PDB file of C-alpha atoms in Angstrom:
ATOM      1  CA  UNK Z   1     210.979  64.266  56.203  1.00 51.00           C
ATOM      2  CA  UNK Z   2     208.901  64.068  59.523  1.00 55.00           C
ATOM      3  CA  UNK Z   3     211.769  66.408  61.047  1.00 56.00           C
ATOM      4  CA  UNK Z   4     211.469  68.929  58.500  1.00 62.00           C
ATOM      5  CA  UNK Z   5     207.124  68.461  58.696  1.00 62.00           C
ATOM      6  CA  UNK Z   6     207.386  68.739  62.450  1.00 55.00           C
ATOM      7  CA  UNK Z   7     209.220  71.662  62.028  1.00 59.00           C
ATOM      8  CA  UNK Z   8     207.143  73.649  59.820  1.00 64.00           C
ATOM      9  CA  UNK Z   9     204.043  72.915  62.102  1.00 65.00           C
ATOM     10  CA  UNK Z  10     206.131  74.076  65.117  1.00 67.00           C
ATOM     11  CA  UNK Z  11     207.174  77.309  62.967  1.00 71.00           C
ATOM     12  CA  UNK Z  12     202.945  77.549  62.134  1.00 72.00           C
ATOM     13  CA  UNK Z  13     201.974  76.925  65.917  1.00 71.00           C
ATOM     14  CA  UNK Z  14     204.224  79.578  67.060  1.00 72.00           C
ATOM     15  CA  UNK Z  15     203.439  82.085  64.490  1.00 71.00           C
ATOM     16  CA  UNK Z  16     199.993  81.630  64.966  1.00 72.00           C
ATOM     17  CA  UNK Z  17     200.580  82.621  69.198  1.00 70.00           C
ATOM     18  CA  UNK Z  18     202.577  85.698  68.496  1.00 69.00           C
ATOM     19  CA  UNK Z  19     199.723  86.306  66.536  1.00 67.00           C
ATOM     20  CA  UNK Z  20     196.819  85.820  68.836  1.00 68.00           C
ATOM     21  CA  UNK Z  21     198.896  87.978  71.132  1.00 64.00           C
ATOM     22  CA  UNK Z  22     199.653  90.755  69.016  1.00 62.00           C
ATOM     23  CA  UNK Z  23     195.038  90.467  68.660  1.00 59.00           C
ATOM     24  CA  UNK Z  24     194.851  90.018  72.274  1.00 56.00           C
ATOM     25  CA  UNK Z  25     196.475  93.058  73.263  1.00 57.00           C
ATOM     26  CA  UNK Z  26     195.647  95.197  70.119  1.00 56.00           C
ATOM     27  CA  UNK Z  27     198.501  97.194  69.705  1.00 61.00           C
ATOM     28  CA  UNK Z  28     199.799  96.133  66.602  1.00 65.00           C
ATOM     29  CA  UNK Z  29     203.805  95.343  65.613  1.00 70.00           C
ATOM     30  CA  UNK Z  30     205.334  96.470  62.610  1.00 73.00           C
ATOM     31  CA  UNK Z  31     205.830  93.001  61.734  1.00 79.00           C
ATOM     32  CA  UNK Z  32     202.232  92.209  61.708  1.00 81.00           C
ATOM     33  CA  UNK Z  33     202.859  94.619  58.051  1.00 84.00           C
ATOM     34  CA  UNK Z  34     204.825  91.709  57.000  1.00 86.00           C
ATOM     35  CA  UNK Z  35     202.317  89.069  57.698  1.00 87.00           C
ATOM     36  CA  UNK Z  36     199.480  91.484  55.720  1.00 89.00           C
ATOM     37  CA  UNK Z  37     202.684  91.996  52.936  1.00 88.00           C
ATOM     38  CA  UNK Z  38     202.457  87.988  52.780  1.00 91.00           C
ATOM     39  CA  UNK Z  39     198.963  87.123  52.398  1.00 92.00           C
ATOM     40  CA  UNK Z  40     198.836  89.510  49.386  1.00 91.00           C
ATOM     41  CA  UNK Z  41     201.488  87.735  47.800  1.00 91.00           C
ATOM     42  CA  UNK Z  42     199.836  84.600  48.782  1.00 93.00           C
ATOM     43  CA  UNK Z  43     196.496  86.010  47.242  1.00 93.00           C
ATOM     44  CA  UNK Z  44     198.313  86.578  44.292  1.00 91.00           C
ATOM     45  CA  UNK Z  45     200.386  83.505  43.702  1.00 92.00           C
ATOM     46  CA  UNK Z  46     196.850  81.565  44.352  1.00 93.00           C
ATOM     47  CA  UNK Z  47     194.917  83.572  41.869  1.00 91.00           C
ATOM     48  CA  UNK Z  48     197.665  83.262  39.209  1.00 91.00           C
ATOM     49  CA  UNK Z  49     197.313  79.628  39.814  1.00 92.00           C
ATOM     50  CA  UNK Z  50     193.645  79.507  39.442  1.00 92.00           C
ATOM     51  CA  UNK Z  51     193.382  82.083  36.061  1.00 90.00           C
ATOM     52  CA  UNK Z  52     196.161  78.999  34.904  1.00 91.00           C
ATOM     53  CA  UNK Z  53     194.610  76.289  35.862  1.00 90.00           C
ATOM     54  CA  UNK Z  54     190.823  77.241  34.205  1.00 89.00           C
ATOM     55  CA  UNK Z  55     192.498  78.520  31.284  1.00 90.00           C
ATOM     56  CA  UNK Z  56     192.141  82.546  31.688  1.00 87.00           C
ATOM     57  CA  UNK Z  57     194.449  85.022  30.175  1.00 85.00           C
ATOM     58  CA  UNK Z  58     196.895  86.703  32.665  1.00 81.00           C
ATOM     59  CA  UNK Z  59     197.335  90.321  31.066  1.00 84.00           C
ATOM     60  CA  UNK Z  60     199.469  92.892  32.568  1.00 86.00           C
ATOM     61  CA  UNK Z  61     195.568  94.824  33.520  1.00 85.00           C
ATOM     62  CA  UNK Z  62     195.697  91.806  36.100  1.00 80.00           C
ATOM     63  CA  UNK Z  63     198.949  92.530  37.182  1.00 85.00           C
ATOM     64  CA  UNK Z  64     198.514  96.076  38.293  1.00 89.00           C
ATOM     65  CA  UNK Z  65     195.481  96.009  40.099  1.00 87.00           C
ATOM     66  CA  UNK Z  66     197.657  93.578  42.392  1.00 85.00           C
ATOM     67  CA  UNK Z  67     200.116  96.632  42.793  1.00 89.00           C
ATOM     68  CA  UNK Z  68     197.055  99.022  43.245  1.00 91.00           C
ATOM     69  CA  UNK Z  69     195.914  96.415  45.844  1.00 89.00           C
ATOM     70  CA  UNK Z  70     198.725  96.806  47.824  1.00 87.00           C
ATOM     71  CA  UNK Z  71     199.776 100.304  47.506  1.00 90.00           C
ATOM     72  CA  UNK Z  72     195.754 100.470  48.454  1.00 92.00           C
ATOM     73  CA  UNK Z  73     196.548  98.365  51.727  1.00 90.00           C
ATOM     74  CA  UNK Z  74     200.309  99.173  52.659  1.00 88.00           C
ATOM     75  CA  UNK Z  75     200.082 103.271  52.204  1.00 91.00           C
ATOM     76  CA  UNK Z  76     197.480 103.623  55.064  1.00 91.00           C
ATOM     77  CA  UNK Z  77     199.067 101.457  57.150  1.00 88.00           C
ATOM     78  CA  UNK Z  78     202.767 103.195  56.977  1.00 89.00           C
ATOM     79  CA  UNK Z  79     200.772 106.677  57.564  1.00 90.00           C
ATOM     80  CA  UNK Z  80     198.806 105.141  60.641  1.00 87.00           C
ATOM     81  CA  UNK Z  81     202.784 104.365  61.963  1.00 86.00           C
ATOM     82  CA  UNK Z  82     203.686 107.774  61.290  1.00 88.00           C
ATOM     83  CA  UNK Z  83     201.030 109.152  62.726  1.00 87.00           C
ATOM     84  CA  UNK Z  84     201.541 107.277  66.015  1.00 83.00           C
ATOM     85  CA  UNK Z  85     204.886 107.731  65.480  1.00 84.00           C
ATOM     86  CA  UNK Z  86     204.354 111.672  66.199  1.00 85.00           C
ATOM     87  CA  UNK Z  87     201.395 110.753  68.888  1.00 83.00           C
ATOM     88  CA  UNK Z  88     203.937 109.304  70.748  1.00 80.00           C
ATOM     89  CA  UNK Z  89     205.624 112.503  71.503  1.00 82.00           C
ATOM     90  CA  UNK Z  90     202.387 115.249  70.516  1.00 82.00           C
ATOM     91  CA  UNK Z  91     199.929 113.487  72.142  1.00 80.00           C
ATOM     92  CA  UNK Z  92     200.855 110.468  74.274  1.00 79.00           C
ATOM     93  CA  UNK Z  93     197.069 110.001  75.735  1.00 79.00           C
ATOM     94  CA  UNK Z  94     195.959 108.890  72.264  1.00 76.00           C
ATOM     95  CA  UNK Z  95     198.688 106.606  71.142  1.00 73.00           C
ATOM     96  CA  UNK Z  96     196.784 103.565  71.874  1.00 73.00           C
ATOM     97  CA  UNK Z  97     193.529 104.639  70.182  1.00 78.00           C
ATOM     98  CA  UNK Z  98     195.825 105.483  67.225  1.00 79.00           C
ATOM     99  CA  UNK Z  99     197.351 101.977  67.435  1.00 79.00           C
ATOM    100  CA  UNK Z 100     194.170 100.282  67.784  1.00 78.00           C
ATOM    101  CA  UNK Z 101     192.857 101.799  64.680  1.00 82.00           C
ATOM    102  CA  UNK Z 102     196.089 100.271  63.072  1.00 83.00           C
ATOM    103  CA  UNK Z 103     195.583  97.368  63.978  1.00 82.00           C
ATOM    104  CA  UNK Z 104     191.682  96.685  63.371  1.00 84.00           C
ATOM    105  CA  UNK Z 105     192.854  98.050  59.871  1.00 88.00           C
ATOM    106  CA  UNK Z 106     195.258  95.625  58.910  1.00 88.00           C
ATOM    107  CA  UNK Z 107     193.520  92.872  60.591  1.00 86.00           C
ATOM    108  CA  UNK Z 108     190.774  93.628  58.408  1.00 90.00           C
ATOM    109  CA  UNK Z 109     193.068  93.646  55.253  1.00 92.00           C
ATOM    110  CA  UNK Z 110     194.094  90.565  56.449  1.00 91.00           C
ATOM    111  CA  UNK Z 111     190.814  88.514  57.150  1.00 91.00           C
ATOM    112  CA  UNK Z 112     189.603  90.073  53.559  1.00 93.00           C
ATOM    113  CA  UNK Z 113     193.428  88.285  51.648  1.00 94.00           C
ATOM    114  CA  UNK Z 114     192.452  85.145  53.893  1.00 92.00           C
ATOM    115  CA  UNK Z 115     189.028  85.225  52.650  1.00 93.00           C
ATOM    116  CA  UNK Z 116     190.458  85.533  48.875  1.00 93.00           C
ATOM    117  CA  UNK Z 117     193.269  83.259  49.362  1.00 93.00           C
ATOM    118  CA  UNK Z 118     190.443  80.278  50.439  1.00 92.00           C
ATOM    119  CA  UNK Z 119     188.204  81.164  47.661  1.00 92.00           C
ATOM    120  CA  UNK Z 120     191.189  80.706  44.782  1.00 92.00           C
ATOM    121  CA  UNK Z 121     191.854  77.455  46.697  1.00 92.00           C
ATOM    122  CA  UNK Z 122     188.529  75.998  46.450  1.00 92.00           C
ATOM    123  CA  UNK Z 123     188.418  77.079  42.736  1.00 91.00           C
ATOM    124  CA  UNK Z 124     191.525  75.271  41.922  1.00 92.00           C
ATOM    125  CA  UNK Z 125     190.318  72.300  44.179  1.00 89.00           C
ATOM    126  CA  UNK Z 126     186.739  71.525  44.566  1.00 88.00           C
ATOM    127  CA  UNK Z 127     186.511  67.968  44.351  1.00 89.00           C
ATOM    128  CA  UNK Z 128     188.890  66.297  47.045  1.00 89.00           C
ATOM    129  CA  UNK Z 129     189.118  66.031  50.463  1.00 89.00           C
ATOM    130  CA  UNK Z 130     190.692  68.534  51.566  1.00 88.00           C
ATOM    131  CA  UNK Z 131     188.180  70.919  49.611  1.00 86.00           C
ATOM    132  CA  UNK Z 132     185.189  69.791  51.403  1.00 86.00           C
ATOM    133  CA  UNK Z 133     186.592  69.156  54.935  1.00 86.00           C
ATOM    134  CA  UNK Z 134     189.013  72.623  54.731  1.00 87.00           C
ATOM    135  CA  UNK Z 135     188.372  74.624  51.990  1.00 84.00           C
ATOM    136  CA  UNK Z 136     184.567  75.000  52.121  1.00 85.00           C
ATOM    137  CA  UNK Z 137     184.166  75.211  55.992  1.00 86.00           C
ATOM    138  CA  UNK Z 138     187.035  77.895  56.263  1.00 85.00           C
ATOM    139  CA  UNK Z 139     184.906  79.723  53.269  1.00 86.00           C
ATOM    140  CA  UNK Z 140     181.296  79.274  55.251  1.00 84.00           C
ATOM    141  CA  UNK Z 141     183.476  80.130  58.409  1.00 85.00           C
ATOM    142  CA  UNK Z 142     185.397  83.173  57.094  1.00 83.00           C
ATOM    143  CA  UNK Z 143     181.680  84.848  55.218  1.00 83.00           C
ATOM    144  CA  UNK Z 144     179.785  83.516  58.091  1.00 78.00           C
ATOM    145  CA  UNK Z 145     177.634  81.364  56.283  1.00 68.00           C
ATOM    146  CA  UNK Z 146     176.203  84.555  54.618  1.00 68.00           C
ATOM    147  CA  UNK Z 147     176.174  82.713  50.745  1.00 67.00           C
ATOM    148  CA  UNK Z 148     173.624  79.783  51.092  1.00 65.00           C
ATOM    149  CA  UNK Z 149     171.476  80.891  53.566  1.00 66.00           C
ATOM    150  CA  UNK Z 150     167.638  81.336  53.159  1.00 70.00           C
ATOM    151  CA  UNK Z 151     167.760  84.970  53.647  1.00 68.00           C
ATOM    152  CA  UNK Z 152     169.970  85.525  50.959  1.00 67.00           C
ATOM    153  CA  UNK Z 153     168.259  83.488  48.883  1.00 69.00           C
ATOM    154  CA  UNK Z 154     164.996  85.411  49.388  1.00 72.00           C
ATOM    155  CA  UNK Z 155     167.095  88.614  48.631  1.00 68.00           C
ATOM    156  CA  UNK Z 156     168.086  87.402  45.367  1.00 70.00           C
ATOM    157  CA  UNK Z 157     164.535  86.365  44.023  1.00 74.00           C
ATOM    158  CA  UNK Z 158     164.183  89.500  44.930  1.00 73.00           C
ATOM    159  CA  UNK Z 159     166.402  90.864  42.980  1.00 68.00           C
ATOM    160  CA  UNK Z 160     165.342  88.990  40.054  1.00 70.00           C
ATOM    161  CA  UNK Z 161     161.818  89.619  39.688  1.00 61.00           C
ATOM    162  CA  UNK Z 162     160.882  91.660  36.922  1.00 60.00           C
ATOM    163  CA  UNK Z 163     159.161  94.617  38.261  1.00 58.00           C
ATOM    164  CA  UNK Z 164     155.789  95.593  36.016  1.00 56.00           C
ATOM    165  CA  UNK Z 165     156.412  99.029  34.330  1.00 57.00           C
ATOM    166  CA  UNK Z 166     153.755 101.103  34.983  1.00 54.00           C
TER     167      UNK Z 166
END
């Protein structure tokens, strides 16, 4: 049991570097697809579990906006690889920009699954520990505190005042 625990944090830890690497440098692998590929499904198994657990109909409309989703997020992605795929022969001097781009994409796509992925956690689990000292902080983390704060509050009073017709 602790073998197979230590294991899995070891498999986590390293992940996690290769990770930060492939950020640090910017040029994105084509196994950084997989990890975006992975956090959908993630996103996906989460938010079935969630519409479950609080009692919401799962209707095939559901289903396909999860394939819309991720033709959505995968199709740009595979044309940004073509397209450096061709730079790399066409025009070699813009490779990397081409590659950045790539890869600011799908780390986007992947902060915004991570994002998603938290908030059906928190849903399905509110009320424990783990909600308040991992869920909740990773949410305030990952929207940079943007919810609850007294700016946005003013904004939506805002918002809600009825304006006089003249």
């Amino acid at each position: 049991m602790i073998h197979s625990t230590v294991f899995s944090m070891s498999k986590i830890f390293w992940g996690g570097t290769l990770l930060f690497i492939d950020v640090a440098f910017l040029t994105p692998s084509f196994s950084l697809l997989w990890v975006v590929v992975g956090a959908i499904v993630v996103d996906f198994i989460t938010g079935i579990t969630k519409a479950k657990l609080k009692g919401e109909e799962r209707t095939s409309q559901g289903y396909r906006k999860t394939i819309v989703k991720l033709s959505q997020y995968v199709i740009p992605i595979l044309v940004m690889f073509a397209i450096s795929w061709v730079a790399k022969d066409k025009a070699p001097q813009h490779l990397l920009t081409i590659k950045q781009i790539n890869g600011f994409l799908m780390y986007f796509i992947l902060y915004i699954e991570i994002t998603s992925i938290f908030e059906n956690l928190y849903e399905i689990d509110n009320k424990t520990v783990i909600a308040k000292y991992l869920y909740r902080p990773a949410l305030k983390l990952l929207k940079f505190g943007i919810e609850n704060n007294p700016v946005t509050a003013a904004a939506d009073k805002l918002e809600e005042k009825p304006t006089a017709k003249p």
